[in-house]
PDB file of C-alpha atoms and ligand atoms in Angstrom:
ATOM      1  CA  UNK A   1       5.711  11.751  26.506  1.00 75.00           C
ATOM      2  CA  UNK A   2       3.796  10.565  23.631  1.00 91.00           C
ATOM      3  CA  UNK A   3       5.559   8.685  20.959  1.00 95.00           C
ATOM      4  CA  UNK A   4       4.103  10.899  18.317  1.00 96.00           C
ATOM      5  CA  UNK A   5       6.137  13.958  19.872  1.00 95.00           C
ATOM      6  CA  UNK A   6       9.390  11.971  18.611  1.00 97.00           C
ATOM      7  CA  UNK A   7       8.271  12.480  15.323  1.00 98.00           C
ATOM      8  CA  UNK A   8      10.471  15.278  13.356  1.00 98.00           C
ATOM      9  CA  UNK A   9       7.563  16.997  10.720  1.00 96.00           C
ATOM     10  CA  UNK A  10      10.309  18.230   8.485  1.00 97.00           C
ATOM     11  CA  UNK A  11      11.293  14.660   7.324  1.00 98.00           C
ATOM     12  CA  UNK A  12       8.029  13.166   6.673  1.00 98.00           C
ATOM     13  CA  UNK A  13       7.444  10.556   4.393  1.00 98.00           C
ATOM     14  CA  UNK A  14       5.823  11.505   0.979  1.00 98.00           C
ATOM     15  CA  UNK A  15       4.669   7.711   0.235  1.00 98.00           C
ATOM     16  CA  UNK A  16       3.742   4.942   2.985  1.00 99.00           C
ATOM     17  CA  UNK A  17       3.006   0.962   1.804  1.00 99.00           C
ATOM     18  CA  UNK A  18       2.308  -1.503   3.670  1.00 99.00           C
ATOM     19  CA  UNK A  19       1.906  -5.411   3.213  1.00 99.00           C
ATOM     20  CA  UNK A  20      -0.698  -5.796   5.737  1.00 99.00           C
ATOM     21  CA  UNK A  21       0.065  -9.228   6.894  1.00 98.00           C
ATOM     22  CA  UNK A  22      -1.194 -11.628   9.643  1.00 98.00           C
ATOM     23  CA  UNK A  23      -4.545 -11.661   9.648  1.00 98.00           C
ATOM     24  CA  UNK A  24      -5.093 -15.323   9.464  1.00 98.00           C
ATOM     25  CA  UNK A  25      -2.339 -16.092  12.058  1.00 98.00           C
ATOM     26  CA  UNK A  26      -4.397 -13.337  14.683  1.00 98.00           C
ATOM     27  CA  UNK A  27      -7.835 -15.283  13.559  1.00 98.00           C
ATOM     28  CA  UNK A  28      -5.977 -18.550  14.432  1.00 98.00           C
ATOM     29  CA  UNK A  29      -4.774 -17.103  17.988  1.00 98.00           C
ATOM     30  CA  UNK A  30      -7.978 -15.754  18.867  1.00 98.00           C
ATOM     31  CA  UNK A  31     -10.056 -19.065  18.406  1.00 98.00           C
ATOM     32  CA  UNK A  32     -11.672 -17.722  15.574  1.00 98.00           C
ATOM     33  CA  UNK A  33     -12.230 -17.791  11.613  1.00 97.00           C
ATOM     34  CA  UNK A  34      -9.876 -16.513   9.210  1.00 98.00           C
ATOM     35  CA  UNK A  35     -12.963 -13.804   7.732  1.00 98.00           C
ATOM     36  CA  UNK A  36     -12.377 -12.539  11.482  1.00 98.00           C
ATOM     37  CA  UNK A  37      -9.080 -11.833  11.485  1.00 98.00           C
ATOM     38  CA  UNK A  38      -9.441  -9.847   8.239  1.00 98.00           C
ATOM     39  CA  UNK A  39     -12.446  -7.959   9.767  1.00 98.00           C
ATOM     40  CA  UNK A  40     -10.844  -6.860  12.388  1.00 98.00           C
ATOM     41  CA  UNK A  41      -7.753  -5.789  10.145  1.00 98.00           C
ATOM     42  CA  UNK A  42     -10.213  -3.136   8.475  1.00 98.00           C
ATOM     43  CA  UNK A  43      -9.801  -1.613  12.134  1.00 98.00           C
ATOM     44  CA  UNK A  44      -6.028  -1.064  11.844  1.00 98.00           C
ATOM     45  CA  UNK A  45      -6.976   0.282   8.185  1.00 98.00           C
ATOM     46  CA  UNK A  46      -8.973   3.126   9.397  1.00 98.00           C
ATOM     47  CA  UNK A  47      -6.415   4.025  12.350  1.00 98.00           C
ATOM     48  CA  UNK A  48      -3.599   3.837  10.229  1.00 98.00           C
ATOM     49  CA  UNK A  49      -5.235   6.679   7.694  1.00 98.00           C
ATOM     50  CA  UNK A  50      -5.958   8.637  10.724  1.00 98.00           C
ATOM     51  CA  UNK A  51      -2.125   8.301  11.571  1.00 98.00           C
ATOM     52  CA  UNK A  52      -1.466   9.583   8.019  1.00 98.00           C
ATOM     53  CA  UNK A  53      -3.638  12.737   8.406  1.00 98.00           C
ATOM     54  CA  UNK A  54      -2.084  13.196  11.557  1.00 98.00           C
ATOM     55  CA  UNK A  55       1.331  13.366  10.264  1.00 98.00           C
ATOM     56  CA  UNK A  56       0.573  14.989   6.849  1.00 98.00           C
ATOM     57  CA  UNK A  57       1.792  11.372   4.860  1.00 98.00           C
ATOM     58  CA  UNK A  58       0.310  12.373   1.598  1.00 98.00           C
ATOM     59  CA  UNK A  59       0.361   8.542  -0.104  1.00 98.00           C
ATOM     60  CA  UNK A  60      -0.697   5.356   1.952  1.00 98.00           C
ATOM     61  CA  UNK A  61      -0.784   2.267  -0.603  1.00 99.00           C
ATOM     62  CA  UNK A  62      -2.420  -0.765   0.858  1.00 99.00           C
ATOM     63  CA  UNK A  63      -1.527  -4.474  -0.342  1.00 99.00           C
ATOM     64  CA  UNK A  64      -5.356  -5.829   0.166  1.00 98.00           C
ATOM     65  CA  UNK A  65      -5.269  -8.379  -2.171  1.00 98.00           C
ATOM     66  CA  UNK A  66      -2.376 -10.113  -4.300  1.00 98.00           C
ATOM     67  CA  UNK A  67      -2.965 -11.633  -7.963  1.00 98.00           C
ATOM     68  CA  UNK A  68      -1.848 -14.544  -6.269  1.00 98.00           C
ATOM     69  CA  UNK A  69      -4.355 -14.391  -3.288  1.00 98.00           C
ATOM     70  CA  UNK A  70      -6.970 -15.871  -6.072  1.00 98.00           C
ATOM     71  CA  UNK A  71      -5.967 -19.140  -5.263  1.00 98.00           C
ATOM     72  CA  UNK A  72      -7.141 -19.110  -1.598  1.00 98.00           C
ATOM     73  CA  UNK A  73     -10.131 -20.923  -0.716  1.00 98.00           C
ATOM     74  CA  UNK A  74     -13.219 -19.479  -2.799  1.00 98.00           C
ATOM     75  CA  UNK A  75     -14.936 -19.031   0.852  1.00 98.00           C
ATOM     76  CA  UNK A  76     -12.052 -16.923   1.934  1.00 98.00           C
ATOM     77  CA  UNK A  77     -11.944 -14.575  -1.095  1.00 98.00           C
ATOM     78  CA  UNK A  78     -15.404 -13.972  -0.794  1.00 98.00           C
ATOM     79  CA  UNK A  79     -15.317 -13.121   2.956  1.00 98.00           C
ATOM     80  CA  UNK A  80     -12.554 -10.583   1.497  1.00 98.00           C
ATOM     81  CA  UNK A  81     -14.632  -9.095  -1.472  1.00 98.00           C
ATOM     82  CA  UNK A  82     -18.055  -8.658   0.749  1.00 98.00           C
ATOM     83  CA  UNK A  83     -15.738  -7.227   3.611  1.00 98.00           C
ATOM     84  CA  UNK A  84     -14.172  -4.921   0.868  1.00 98.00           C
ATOM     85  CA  UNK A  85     -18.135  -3.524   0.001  1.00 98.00           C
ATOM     86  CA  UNK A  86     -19.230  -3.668   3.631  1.00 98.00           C
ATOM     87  CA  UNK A  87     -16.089  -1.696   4.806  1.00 98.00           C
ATOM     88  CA  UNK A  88     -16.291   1.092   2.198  1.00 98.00           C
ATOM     89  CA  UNK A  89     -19.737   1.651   2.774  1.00 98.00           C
ATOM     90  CA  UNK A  90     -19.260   1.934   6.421  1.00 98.00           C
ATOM     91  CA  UNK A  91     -16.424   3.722   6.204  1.00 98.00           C
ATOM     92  CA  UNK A  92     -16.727   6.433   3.354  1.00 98.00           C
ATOM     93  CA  UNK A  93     -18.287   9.392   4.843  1.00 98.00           C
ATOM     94  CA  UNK A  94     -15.742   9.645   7.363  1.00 98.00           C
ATOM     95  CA  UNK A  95     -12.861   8.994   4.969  1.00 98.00           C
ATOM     96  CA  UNK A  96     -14.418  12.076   2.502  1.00 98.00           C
ATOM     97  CA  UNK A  97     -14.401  14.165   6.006  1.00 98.00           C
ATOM     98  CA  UNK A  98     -10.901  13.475   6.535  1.00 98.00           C
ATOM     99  CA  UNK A  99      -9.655  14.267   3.119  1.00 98.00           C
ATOM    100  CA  UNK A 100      -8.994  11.298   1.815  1.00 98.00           C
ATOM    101  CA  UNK A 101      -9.244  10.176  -2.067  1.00 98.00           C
ATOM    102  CA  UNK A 102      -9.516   6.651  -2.702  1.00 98.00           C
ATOM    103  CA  UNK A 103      -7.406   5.404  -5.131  1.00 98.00           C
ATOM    104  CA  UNK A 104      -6.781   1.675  -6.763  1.00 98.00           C
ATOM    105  CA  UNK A 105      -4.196  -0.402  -8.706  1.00 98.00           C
ATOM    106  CA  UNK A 106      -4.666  -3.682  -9.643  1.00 98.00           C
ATOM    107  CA  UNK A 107      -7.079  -5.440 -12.543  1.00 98.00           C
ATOM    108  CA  UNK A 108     -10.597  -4.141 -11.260  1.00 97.00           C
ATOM    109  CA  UNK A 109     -12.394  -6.164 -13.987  1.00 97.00           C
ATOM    110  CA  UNK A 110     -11.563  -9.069 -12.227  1.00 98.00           C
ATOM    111  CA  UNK A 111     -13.356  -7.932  -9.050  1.00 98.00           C
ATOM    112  CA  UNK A 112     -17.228  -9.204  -8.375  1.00 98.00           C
ATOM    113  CA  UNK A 113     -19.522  -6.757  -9.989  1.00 98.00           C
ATOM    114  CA  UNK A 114     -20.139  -5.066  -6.665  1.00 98.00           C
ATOM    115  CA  UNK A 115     -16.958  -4.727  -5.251  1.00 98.00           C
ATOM    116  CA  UNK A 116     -16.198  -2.499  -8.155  1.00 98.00           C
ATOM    117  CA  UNK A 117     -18.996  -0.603  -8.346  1.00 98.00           C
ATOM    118  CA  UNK A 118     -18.861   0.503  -4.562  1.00 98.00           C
ATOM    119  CA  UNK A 119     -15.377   1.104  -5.509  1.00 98.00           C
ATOM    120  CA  UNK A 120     -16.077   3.375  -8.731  1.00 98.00           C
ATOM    121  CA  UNK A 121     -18.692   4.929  -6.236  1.00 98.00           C
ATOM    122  CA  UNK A 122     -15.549   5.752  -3.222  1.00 98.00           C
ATOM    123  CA  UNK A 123     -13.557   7.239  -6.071  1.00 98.00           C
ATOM    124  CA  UNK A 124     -15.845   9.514  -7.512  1.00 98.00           C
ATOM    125  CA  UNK A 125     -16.986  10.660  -4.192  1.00 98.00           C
ATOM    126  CA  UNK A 126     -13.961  11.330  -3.134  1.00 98.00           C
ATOM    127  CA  UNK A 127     -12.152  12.454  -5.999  1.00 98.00           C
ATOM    128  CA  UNK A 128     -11.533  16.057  -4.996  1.00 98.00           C
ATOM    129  CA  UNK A 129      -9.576  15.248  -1.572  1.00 98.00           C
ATOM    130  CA  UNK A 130      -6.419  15.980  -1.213  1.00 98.00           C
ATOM    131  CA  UNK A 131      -5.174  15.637   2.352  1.00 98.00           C
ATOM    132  CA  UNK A 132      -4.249  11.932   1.495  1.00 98.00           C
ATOM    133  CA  UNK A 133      -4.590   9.476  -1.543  1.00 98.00           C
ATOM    134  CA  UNK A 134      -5.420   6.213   0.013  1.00 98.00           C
ATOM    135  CA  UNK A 135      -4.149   3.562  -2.867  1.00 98.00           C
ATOM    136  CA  UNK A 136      -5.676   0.059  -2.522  1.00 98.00           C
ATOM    137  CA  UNK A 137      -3.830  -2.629  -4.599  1.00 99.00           C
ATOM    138  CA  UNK A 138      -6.487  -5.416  -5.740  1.00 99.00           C
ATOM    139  CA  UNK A 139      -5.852  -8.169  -8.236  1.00 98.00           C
ATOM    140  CA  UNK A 140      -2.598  -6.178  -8.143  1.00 98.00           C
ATOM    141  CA  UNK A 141       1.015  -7.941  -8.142  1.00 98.00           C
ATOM    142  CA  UNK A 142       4.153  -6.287  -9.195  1.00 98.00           C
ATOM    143  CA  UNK A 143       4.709  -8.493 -11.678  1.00 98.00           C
ATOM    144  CA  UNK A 144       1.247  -7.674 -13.558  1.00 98.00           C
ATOM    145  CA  UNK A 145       1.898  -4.328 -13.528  1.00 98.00           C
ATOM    146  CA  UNK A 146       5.806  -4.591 -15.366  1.00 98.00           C
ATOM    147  CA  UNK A 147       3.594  -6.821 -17.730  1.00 98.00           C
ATOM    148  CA  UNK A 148       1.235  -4.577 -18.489  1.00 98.00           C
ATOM    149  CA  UNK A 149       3.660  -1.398 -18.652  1.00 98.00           C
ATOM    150  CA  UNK A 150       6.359  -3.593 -21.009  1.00 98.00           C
ATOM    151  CA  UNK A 151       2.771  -4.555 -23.301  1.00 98.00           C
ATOM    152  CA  UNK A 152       1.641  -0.762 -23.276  1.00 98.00           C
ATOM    153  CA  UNK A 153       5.286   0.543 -24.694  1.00 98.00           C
ATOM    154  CA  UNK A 154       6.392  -2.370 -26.738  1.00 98.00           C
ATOM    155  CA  UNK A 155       2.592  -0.886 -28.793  1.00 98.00           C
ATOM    156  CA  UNK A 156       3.628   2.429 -28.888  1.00 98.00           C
ATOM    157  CA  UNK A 157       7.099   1.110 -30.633  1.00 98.00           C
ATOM    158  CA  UNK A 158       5.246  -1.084 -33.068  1.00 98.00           C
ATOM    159  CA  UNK A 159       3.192   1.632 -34.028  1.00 98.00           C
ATOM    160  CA  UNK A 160       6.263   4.261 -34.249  1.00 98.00           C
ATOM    161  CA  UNK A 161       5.115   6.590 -31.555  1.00 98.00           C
ATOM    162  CA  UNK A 162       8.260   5.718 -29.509  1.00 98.00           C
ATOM    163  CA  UNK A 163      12.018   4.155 -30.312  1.00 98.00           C
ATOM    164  CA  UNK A 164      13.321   1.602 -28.230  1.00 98.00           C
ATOM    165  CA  UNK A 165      16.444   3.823 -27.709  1.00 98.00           C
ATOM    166  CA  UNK A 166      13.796   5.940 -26.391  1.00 98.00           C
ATOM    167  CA  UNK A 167      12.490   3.759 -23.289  1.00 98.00           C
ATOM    168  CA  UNK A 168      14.003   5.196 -20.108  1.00 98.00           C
ATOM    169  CA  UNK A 169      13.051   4.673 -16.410  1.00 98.00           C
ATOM    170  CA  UNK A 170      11.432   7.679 -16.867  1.00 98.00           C
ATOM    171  CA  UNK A 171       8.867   6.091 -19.558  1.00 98.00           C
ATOM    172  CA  UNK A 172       8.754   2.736 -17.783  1.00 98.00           C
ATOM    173  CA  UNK A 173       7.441   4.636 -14.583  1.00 98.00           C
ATOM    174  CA  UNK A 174       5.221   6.689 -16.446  1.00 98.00           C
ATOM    175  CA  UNK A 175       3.537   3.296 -17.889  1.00 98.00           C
ATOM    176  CA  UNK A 176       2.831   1.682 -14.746  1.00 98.00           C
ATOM    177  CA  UNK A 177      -0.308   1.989 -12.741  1.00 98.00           C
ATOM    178  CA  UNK A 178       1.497   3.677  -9.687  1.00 98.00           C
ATOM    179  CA  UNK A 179       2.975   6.892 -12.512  1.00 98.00           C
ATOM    180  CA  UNK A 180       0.986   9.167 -10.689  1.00 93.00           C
ATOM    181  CA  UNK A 181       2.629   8.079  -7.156  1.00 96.00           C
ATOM    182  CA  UNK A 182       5.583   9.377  -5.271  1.00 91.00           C
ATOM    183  CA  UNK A 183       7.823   6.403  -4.877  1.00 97.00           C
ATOM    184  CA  UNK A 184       7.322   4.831  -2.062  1.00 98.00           C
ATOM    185  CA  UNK A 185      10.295   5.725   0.883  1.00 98.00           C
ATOM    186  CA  UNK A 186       8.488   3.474   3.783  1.00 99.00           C
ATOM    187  CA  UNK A 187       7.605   0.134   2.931  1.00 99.00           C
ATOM    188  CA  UNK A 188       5.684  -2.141   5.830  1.00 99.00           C
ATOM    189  CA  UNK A 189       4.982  -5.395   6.282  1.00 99.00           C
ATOM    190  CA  UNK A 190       3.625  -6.508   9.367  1.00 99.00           C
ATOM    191  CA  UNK A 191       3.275 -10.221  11.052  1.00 98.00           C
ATOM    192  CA  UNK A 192       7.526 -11.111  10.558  1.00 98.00           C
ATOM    193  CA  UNK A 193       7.257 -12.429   7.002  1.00 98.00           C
ATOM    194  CA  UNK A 194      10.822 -11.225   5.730  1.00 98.00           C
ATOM    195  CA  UNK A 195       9.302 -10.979   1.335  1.00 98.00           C
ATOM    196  CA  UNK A 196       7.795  -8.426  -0.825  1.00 98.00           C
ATOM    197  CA  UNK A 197       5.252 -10.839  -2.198  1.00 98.00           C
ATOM    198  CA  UNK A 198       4.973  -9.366  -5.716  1.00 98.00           C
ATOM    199  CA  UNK A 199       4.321  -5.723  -4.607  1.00 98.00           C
ATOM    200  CA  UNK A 200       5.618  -2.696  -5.983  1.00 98.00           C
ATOM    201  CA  UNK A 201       8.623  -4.989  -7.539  1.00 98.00           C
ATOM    202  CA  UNK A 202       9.757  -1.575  -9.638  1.00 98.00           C
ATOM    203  CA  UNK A 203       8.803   1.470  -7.480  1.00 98.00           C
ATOM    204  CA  UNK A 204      10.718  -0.118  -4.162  1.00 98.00           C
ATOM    205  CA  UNK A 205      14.175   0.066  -5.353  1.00 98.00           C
ATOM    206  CA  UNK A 206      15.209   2.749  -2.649  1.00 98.00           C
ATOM    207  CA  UNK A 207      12.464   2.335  -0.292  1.00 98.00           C
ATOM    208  CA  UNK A 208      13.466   1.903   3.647  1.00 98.00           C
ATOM    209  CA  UNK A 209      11.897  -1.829   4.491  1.00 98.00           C
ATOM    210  CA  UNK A 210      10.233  -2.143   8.037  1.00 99.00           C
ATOM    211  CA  UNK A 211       9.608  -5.603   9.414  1.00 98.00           C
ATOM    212  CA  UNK A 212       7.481  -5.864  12.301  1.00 98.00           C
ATOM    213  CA  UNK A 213       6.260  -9.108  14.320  1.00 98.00           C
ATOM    214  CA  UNK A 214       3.317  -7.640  15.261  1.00 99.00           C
ATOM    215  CA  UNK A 215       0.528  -9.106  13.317  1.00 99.00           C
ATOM    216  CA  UNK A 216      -2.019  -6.410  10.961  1.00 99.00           C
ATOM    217  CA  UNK A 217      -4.839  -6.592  13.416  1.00 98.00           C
ATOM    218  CA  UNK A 218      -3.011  -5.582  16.507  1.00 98.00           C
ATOM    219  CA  UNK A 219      -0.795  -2.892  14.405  1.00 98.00           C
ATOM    220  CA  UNK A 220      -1.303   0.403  16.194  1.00 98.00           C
ATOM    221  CA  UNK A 221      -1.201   3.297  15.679  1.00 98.00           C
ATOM    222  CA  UNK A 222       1.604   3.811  18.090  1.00 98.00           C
ATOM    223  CA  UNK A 223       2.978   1.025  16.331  1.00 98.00           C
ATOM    224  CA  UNK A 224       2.727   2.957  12.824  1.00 98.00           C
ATOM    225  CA  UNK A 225       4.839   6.104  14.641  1.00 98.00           C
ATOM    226  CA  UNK A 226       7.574   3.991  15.591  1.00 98.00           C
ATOM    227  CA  UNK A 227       8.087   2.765  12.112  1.00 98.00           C
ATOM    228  CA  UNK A 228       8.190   6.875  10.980  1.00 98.00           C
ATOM    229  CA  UNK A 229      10.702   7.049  13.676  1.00 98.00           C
ATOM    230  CA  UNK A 230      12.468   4.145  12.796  1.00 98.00           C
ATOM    231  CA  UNK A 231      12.943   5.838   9.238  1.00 98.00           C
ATOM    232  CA  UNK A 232      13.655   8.994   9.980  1.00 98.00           C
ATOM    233  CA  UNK A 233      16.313   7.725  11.873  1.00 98.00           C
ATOM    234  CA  UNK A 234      17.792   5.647   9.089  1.00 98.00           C
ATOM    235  CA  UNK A 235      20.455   7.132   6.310  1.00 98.00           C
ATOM    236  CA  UNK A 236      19.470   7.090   2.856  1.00 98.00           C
ATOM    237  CA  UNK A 237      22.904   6.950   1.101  1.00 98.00           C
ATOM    238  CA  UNK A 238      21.666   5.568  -2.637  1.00 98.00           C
ATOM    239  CA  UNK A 239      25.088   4.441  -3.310  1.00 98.00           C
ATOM    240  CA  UNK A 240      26.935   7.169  -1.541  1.00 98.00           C
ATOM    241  CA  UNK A 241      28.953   7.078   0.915  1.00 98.00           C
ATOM    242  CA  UNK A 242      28.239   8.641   4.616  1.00 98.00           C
ATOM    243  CA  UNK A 243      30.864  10.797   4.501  1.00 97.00           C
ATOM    244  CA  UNK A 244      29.138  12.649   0.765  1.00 97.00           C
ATOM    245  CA  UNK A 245      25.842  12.286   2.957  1.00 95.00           C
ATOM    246  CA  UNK A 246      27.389  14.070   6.090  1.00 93.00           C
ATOM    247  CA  UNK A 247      30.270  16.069   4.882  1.00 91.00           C
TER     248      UNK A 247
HETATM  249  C1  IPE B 301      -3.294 -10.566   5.061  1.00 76.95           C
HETATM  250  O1  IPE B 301      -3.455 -11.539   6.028  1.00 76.95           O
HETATM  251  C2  IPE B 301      -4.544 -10.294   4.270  1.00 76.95           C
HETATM  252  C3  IPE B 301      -4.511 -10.793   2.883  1.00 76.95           C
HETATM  253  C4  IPE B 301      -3.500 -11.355   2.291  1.00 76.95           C
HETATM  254  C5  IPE B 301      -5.720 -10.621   2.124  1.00 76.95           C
HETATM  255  P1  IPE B 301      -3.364 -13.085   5.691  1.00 76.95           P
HETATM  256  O2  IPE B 301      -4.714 -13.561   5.316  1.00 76.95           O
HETATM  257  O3  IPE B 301      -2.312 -13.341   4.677  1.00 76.95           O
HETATM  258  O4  IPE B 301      -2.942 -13.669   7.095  1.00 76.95           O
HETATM  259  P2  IPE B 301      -1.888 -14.824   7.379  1.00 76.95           P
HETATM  260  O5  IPE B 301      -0.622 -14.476   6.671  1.00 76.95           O
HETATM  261  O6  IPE B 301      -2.471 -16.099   6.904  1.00 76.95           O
HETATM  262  O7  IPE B 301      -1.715 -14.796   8.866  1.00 76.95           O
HETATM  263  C1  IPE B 302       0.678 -10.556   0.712  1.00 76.95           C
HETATM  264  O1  IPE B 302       0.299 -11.372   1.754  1.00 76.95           O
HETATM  265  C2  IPE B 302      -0.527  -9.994   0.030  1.00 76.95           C
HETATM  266  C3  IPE B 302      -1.326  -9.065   0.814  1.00 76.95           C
HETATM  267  C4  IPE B 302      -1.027  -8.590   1.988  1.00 76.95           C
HETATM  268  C5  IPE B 302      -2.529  -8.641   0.187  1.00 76.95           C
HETATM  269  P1  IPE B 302       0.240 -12.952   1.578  1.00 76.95           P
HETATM  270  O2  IPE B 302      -0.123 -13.503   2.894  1.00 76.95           O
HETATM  271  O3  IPE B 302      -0.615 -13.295   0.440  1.00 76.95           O
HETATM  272  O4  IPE B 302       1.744 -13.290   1.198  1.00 76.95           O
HETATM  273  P2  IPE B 302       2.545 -14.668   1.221  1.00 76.95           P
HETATM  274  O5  IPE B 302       1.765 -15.632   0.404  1.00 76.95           O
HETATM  275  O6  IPE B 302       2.662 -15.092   2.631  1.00 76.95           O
HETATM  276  O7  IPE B 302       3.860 -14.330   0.626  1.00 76.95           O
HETATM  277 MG1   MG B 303      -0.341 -13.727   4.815  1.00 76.95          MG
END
């Protein structure tokens, strides 16, 4: 039996992240350069959005690259950037087949000119799919974004467009760069590392966390329907109890 058929469609996930971790540590096992290890993690990229489509998961957000990864080496970032260009241009047409919209969060200015422009070019190319929205977080931290958010309201109070009494969750969501997102109920991080390394700090306060040893290059797709499995066999109580879940 194939693990897919485990799989119940009526309690799919809306929203999927994932901390794709472990790159370097596959590199390192396979005798090879770090730039490797993240080339070959583009592989598990594209099989993962196939697993999405597969399942009808409507949101995948990919950690690519924290606001903290800018203090790698500058070899390494570059690998990452030109990888980022290569990859979308390799991979686009097949993505727009599929459905998919590419989406980002993160400070794009601070990308190299033509990462962002091949980005800019993915979006608008794509910008009328709907089968999935593929979010890549880049120069993005969790941090940044509360920072930003916090800057954009405490303006709209200084100017009188808003009272503080007036800031809710609801208008804190709405001002961060994931407002048009479900929030996430699946969060992945792959390669053992038990941390959320400054992603979605705000939108992950219910999600269902799923650690897995297995290193982002070797992450199947298999691998990606046990973790659905693994959540829809988990009970969401936010603060109830079972028995109010399960009467
Ligand atoms: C994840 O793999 C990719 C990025 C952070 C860009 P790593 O590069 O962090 O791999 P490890 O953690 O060193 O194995
Ligand atoms: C988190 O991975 C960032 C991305 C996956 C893009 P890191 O490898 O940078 O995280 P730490 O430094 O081990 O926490
Ligand atoms: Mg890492």
């Amino acid at each position: 039996m194939n693990i897919k058929d485990n799989i119940s469609l009526d309690n799919i996930p809306k929203h999927v992240a994932i901390i794709m971790d472990g790159n370097g540590r596959w590199a390192k096992k396979v005798g090879a350069l770090r730039a490797f290890g993240h080339k070959n993690g583009v592989n598990t990229v594209r099989t993962t959005v196939e697993a999405c489509v597969e399942l009808g998961i409507k949101n995948l957000t990919l950690y690519a690259f924290s606001t903290e990864n800018w203090n790698r080496p500058k070899l390494e970032i570059n690998a990452l950037m030109q990888l980022l260009v290569s990859s979308l241009e390799k991979e686009i047409d097949e993505l727009d087949k599929q459905g998919v919209f590419i989406n980002t969060i993160g400070e794009m200015d601070k990308l190299p000119g033509n990462c962002s422009k091949a980005l800019s070019r993915a979006k608008a190319q794509t910008k009328n799919n709907t089968q999935l929205t593929l979010t890549l977080a880049l120069s993005y931290s969790g941090r940044w974004d509360l920072t930003n958010a916090i800057q954009s309201i405490a303006e709209k109070v200084s100017e009188g467009a808003l009272s503080p009494q007036e800031i809710d969750q609801e208008i804190i969501q709405e001002h961060l760069s994931t407002a048009h997102l479900h929030e996430p109920e699946l969060l992945i991080r792959t390669s053992g590392e038990m941390r959320i390394s400054n992603f979605l700090l705000w939108e992950i306060a219910y999600s269902e966390i799923y650690v897995t040893e297995t290193l982002w290059p070797d992450f199947s797709k298999e691998e990606f329907f046990k973790a659905i499995i693994d959540y829809q066999n988990r009970e969401r109580r936010f603060g109830k109890t079972s028995e109010q879940i399960n009467p």
